[in-house]
mmCIF file of C-alpha atoms and ligand atoms in Angstrom:
data_model
loop_
_atom_site.group_PDB
_atom_site.id
_atom_site.type_symbol
_atom_site.label_atom_id
_atom_site.label_comp_id
_atom_site.label_asym_id
_atom_site.label_seq_id
_atom_site.Cartn_x
_atom_site.Cartn_y
_atom_site.Cartn_z
ATOM 1 C CA MET A 1 -78.834 -106.014 -5.220
ATOM 2 C CA ARG A 2 -77.762 -109.399 -6.581
ATOM 3 C CA LEU A 3 -74.135 -110.345 -6.225
ATOM 4 C CA ALA A 4 -72.179 -112.480 -8.685
ATOM 5 C CA LEU A 5 -68.664 -113.450 -7.664
ATOM 6 C CA PHE A 6 -66.165 -114.884 -10.134
ATOM 7 C CA ASP A 7 -62.853 -116.659 -9.928
ATOM 8 C CA LEU A 8 -60.134 -114.964 -12.015
ATOM 9 C CA ASP A 9 -57.542 -117.483 -13.281
ATOM 10 C CA GLY A 10 -58.998 -120.113 -15.572
ATOM 11 C CA THR A 11 -62.448 -118.542 -15.349
ATOM 12 C CA LEU A 12 -62.377 -114.895 -16.484
ATOM 13 C CA VAL A 13 -58.847 -115.055 -17.918
ATOM 14 C CA ASP A 14 -56.656 -117.813 -19.335
ATOM 15 C CA ARG A 15 -53.753 -117.782 -16.892
ATOM 16 C CA ARG A 16 -52.142 -120.854 -18.400
ATOM 17 C CA ALA A 17 -51.493 -119.280 -21.811
ATOM 18 C CA ALA A 18 -50.271 -116.036 -20.254
ATOM 19 C CA PHE A 19 -48.018 -117.938 -17.861
ATOM 20 C CA ALA A 20 -46.248 -119.794 -20.674
ATOM 21 C CA ASP A 21 -45.531 -116.503 -22.464
ATOM 22 C CA ALA A 22 -44.478 -114.649 -19.322
ATOM 23 C CA ILE A 23 -42.015 -117.337 -18.223
ATOM 24 C CA ALA A 24 -40.521 -117.581 -21.728
ATOM 25 C CA GLU A 25 -39.964 -113.820 -21.753
ATOM 26 C CA LEU A 26 -38.549 -113.655 -18.237
ATOM 27 C CA VAL A 27 -36.120 -116.489 -19.016
ATOM 28 C CA HIS A 28 -35.100 -114.869 -22.298
ATOM 29 C CA ASP A 29 -34.631 -111.420 -20.718
ATOM 30 C CA HIS A 30 -32.190 -112.794 -18.166
ATOM 31 C CA ALA A 31 -30.489 -115.396 -20.402
ATOM 32 C CA TYR A 32 -31.446 -118.183 -17.999
ATOM 33 C CA GLY A 33 -30.958 -121.789 -19.059
ATOM 34 C CA PRO A 34 -33.455 -124.618 -19.435
ATOM 35 C CA GLU A 35 -32.942 -125.778 -15.859
ATOM 36 C CA ILE A 36 -34.248 -122.496 -14.429
ATOM 37 C CA GLU A 37 -37.003 -122.367 -17.009
ATOM 38 C CA GLY A 38 -38.148 -125.871 -16.068
ATOM 39 C CA TRP A 39 -38.063 -125.010 -12.374
ATOM 40 C CA LEU A 40 -40.153 -121.865 -12.891
ATOM 41 C CA ARG A 41 -42.721 -123.666 -15.049
ATOM 42 C CA ALA A 42 -43.157 -126.346 -12.403
ATOM 43 C CA GLU A 43 -42.996 -124.275 -9.225
ATOM 44 C CA LEU A 44 -45.178 -121.393 -10.409
ATOM 45 C CA ALA A 45 -47.631 -123.546 -12.369
ATOM 46 C CA ASP A 46 -50.667 -122.913 -10.172
ATOM 47 C CA THR A 47 -49.879 -119.674 -8.398
ATOM 48 C CA ALA A 48 -46.837 -117.476 -7.814
ATOM 49 C CA ASP A 49 -45.634 -114.956 -5.280
ATOM 50 C CA ARG A 50 -42.510 -113.042 -4.388
ATOM 51 C CA GLY A 51 -41.294 -115.870 -2.136
ATOM 52 C CA ASP A 52 -41.006 -118.168 -5.160
ATOM 53 C CA PHE A 53 -38.248 -115.948 -6.522
ATOM 54 C CA GLU A 54 -36.439 -116.057 -3.189
ATOM 55 C CA ARG A 55 -36.517 -119.848 -3.512
ATOM 56 C CA LEU A 56 -35.233 -119.507 -7.070
ATOM 57 C CA ARG A 57 -32.260 -117.503 -5.780
ATOM 58 C CA ASP A 58 -31.595 -120.059 -3.061
ATOM 59 C CA THR A 59 -31.698 -122.859 -5.602
ATOM 60 C CA PHE A 60 -29.745 -121.373 -8.524
ATOM 61 C CA GLN A 61 -27.727 -118.417 -7.178
ATOM 62 C CA VAL A 62 -28.991 -116.039 -9.860
ATOM 63 C CA GLY A 63 -27.677 -112.472 -9.703
ATOM 64 C CA GLU A 64 -31.013 -110.628 -9.798
ATOM 65 C CA SER A 65 -32.894 -109.789 -6.621
ATOM 66 C CA ALA A 66 -36.160 -111.563 -5.824
ATOM 67 C CA GLU A 67 -37.825 -108.144 -5.788
ATOM 68 C CA HIS A 68 -36.638 -107.395 -9.336
ATOM 69 C CA LEU A 69 -37.665 -110.813 -10.645
ATOM 70 C CA TRP A 70 -41.098 -110.598 -9.059
ATOM 71 C CA ARG A 71 -41.644 -107.162 -10.586
ATOM 72 C CA VAL A 72 -40.605 -108.413 -14.027
ATOM 73 C CA TYR A 73 -42.880 -111.426 -13.647
ATOM 74 C CA VAL A 74 -45.857 -109.273 -12.620
ATOM 75 C CA ASP A 75 -45.269 -106.945 -15.595
ATOM 76 C CA ARG A 76 -44.884 -109.839 -18.032
ATOM 77 C CA MET A 77 -48.001 -111.589 -16.751
ATOM 78 C CA ALA A 78 -50.033 -108.391 -16.901
ATOM 79 C CA SER A 79 -49.079 -107.796 -20.522
ATOM 80 C CA ALA A 80 -49.493 -111.460 -21.538
ATOM 81 C CA VAL A 81 -52.905 -112.053 -19.973
ATOM 82 C CA HIS A 82 -56.075 -111.325 -21.928
ATOM 83 C CA CYS A 83 -59.770 -111.329 -21.234
ATOM 84 C CA ARG A 84 -61.801 -112.222 -24.313
ATOM 85 C CA PRO A 85 -64.051 -109.382 -25.515
ATOM 86 C CA VAL A 86 -67.123 -111.653 -25.238
ATOM 87 C CA VAL A 87 -66.347 -112.105 -21.550
ATOM 88 C CA LEU A 88 -66.013 -108.344 -20.998
ATOM 89 C CA ASP A 89 -69.306 -107.859 -22.886
ATOM 90 C CA SER A 90 -71.114 -110.416 -20.788
ATOM 91 C CA LEU A 91 -69.960 -108.820 -17.524
ATOM 92 C CA ALA A 92 -71.104 -105.447 -18.847
ATOM 93 C CA ARG A 93 -74.546 -106.957 -19.530
ATOM 94 C CA LEU A 94 -74.645 -108.374 -16.014
ATOM 95 C CA LYS A 95 -73.876 -104.953 -14.561
ATOM 96 C CA ASP A 96 -76.457 -103.316 -16.823
ATOM 97 C CA ALA A 97 -78.991 -105.777 -15.434
ATOM 98 C CA GLY A 98 -78.289 -104.454 -11.951
ATOM 99 C CA TRP A 99 -75.909 -107.051 -10.586
ATOM 100 C CA SER A 100 -72.889 -106.353 -8.410
ATOM 101 C CA VAL A 101 -69.881 -108.132 -9.871
ATOM 102 C CA GLY A 102 -66.917 -109.198 -7.752
ATOM 103 C CA VAL A 103 -63.771 -111.287 -8.047
ATOM 104 C CA ALA A 104 -62.583 -113.763 -5.410
ATOM 105 C CA THR A 105 -59.165 -115.082 -6.371
ATOM 106 C CA ASN A 106 -56.356 -117.094 -4.854
ATOM 107 C CA GLY A 107 -53.158 -115.199 -5.624
ATOM 108 C CA ALA A 108 -50.850 -112.404 -4.596
ATOM 109 C CA SER A 109 -52.504 -109.008 -4.245
ATOM 110 C CA ASP A 110 -50.314 -107.070 -6.669
ATOM 111 C CA ILE A 111 -50.281 -109.527 -9.554
ATOM 112 C CA GLN A 112 -54.016 -110.289 -9.436
ATOM 113 C CA ARG A 113 -54.808 -106.559 -9.490
ATOM 114 C CA ALA A 114 -52.275 -105.950 -12.274
ATOM 115 C CA LYS A 115 -54.061 -108.600 -14.349
ATOM 116 C CA VAL A 116 -57.482 -107.138 -13.593
ATOM 117 C CA ARG A 117 -56.315 -103.685 -14.686
ATOM 118 C CA ALA A 118 -54.460 -104.872 -17.794
ATOM 119 C CA THR A 119 -57.413 -106.880 -19.107
ATOM 120 C CA GLY A 120 -60.013 -104.140 -18.696
ATOM 121 C CA LEU A 121 -61.855 -106.173 -16.041
ATOM 122 C CA ALA A 122 -61.193 -103.436 -13.487
ATOM 123 C CA ASP A 123 -63.761 -101.207 -15.205
ATOM 124 C CA LEU A 124 -66.440 -103.884 -14.927
ATOM 125 C CA ILE A 125 -66.064 -105.204 -11.409
ATOM 126 C CA ASP A 126 -67.193 -103.614 -8.177
ATOM 127 C CA GLY A 127 -64.566 -105.241 -5.988
ATOM 128 C CA ILE A 128 -61.803 -107.809 -5.785
ATOM 129 C CA ALA A 129 -60.527 -109.955 -2.928
ATOM 130 C CA ALA A 130 -57.178 -111.685 -3.459
ATOM 131 C CA SER A 131 -55.999 -114.321 -1.012
ATOM 132 C CA GLY A 132 -52.776 -112.367 -0.578
ATOM 133 C CA ASP A 133 -54.796 -109.474 0.888
ATOM 134 C CA ILE A 134 -55.602 -111.365 4.074
ATOM 135 C CA ASP A 135 -53.569 -114.568 3.820
ATOM 136 C CA VAL A 136 -56.759 -116.591 3.548
ATOM 137 C CA ARG A 137 -57.403 -118.741 0.497
ATOM 138 C CA LYS A 138 -60.520 -120.165 -1.080
ATOM 139 C CA PRO A 139 -62.249 -122.445 -0.123
ATOM 140 C CA ASP A 140 -62.180 -120.461 3.147
ATOM 141 C CA ALA A 141 -65.471 -118.551 3.369
ATOM 142 C CA ARG A 142 -63.671 -115.430 4.572
ATOM 143 C CA LEU A 143 -62.337 -114.734 1.069
ATOM 144 C CA PHE A 144 -65.871 -114.766 -0.377
ATOM 145 C CA GLU A 145 -67.014 -112.529 2.460
ATOM 146 C CA LEU A 146 -64.194 -110.086 1.744
ATOM 147 C CA ALA A 147 -65.091 -110.042 -1.960
ATOM 148 C CA ALA A 148 -68.673 -109.147 -1.069
ATOM 149 C CA ALA A 149 -67.477 -106.431 1.312
ATOM 150 C CA ARG A 150 -65.232 -104.993 -1.410
ATOM 151 C CA CYS A 151 -68.352 -104.782 -3.570
ATOM 152 C CA GLY A 152 -69.991 -102.760 -0.812
ATOM 153 C CA THR A 153 -72.354 -105.530 0.259
ATOM 154 C CA GLN A 154 -72.407 -108.776 2.178
ATOM 155 C CA LEU A 155 -72.998 -112.378 1.235
ATOM 156 C CA THR A 156 -76.686 -113.162 1.026
ATOM 157 C CA PRO A 157 -78.231 -116.588 0.390
ATOM 158 C CA GLY A 158 -78.985 -116.693 -3.302
ATOM 159 C CA ASP A 159 -75.822 -114.901 -4.357
ATOM 160 C CA TRP A 160 -73.643 -116.720 -6.860
ATOM 161 C CA MET A 161 -70.060 -117.913 -7.249
ATOM 162 C CA THR A 162 -68.700 -118.963 -10.648
ATOM 163 C CA GLY A 163 -65.349 -120.694 -11.068
ATOM 164 C CA ASP A 164 -63.361 -123.527 -12.620
ATOM 165 C CA ASN A 165 -62.004 -125.185 -9.480
ATOM 166 C CA PRO A 166 -64.330 -127.790 -7.929
ATOM 167 C CA GLU A 167 -62.852 -127.539 -4.430
ATOM 168 C CA SER A 168 -61.930 -123.900 -3.973
ATOM 169 C CA ASP A 169 -64.669 -122.269 -6.073
ATOM 170 C CA ILE A 170 -67.620 -124.657 -5.974
ATOM 171 C CA ALA A 171 -67.323 -126.507 -2.649
ATOM 172 C CA GLY A 172 -65.943 -123.314 -1.103
ATOM 173 C CA GLY A 173 -68.701 -121.156 -2.545
ATOM 174 C CA ALA A 174 -71.399 -123.588 -1.413
ATOM 175 C CA ALA A 175 -69.926 -123.714 2.100
ATOM 176 C CA ALA A 176 -70.081 -119.910 2.163
ATOM 177 C CA GLY A 177 -73.823 -120.130 1.398
ATOM 178 C CA LEU A 178 -73.546 -119.243 -2.276
ATOM 179 C CA ARG A 179 -75.146 -120.856 -5.265
ATOM 180 C CA THR A 180 -72.494 -122.050 -7.678
ATOM 181 C CA ILE A 181 -71.743 -122.358 -11.370
ATOM 182 C CA TRP A 182 -68.884 -124.576 -12.371
ATOM 183 C CA VAL A 183 -67.025 -123.656 -15.551
ATOM 184 C CA ARG A 184 -66.143 -127.105 -16.774
ATOM 185 C CA GLY A 185 -62.614 -127.883 -17.879
ATOM 186 C CA ARG A 186 -61.572 -130.952 -15.931
ATOM 187 C CA ASP A 187 -63.212 -134.028 -14.426
ATOM 188 C CA TRP A 188 -65.566 -133.509 -11.530
ATOM 189 C CA PRO A 189 -63.997 -135.096 -8.431
ATOM 190 C CA GLU A 190 -65.844 -138.049 -6.956
ATOM 191 C CA GLY A 191 -67.610 -137.414 -3.699
ATOM 192 C CA LEU A 192 -67.901 -133.636 -4.041
ATOM 193 C CA ALA A 193 -71.386 -132.095 -3.930
ATOM 194 C CA VAL A 194 -72.418 -131.058 -7.434
ATOM 195 C CA PRO A 195 -72.672 -127.387 -8.452
ATOM 196 C CA HIS A 196 -76.055 -125.725 -8.993
ATOM 197 C CA HIS A 197 -75.227 -125.316 -12.638
ATOM 198 C CA THR A 198 -72.452 -126.309 -15.014
ATOM 199 C CA ALA A 199 -71.320 -124.251 -18.003
ATOM 200 C CA ASP A 200 -68.778 -124.792 -20.751
ATOM 201 C CA ASP A 201 -67.649 -121.184 -20.622
ATOM 202 C CA VAL A 202 -67.963 -118.207 -18.312
ATOM 203 C CA VAL A 203 -70.066 -116.453 -20.973
ATOM 204 C CA ASP A 204 -72.612 -119.284 -20.698
ATOM 205 C CA ALA A 205 -72.499 -118.907 -16.924
ATOM 206 C CA VAL A 206 -73.398 -115.215 -17.192
ATOM 207 C CA ASP A 207 -76.191 -116.016 -19.653
ATOM 208 C CA TYR A 208 -77.551 -118.462 -17.085
ATOM 209 C CA LEU A 209 -77.438 -115.807 -14.347
ATOM 210 C CA LEU A 210 -79.248 -113.324 -16.582
ATOM 211 C CA ALA A 211 -81.874 -115.872 -17.578
ATOM 212 C CA ASN A 212 -82.470 -116.918 -13.964
ATOM 213 C CA SER A 213 -82.371 -113.505 -12.321
ATOM 214 C CA THR A 214 -85.786 -114.049 -10.806
ATOM 215 C CA LEU A 215 -84.818 -117.269 -9.017
HETATM 216 MG MG1 MG B 301 -59.394 -120.766 -11.336
#
């Protein structure tokens, strides 16, 4: 069975838009000032975990526990994040065509799974590996291997990785023996080996997989 792995944030879902909403709500809920809001927007910009809220407490002496703040943040992110219906449809078509579909994501285990459930992606994927599960991050090949294992299979030459990050998704996927599709959205870094295919959107990436299933 063919395996297609996908990155989550910035590929299947728009984390950036959800993040802006979630931080605004968390700050509003706790009547925090602009200084805390600015700190959160900067420090959690790429990825967030419980430890970030311990650092927040160390920095600003807020009254709430790190545990509470993390839970609120996870809830707010889960309700703010969306997966476009066309993306859900395209993954459903990929599954109908006989592909295994997995997610390999850098992020904390609980929040990445909360997002996958809240967006409806959980019904369409066979397995997910989050870096927080094993404390190993993309581009490390072990995270791709875990994603394959969670899909009930193992990485095979000819399997695919699709993502928006040139280093972690594309260079990492290639180093793990995968063929790669880069979902464009930034400049391609000089000196990095080019992806097998480039798409403007993850829906186009899935169309490419479906059209090239016999490769
Ligand atoms: Mg990404």
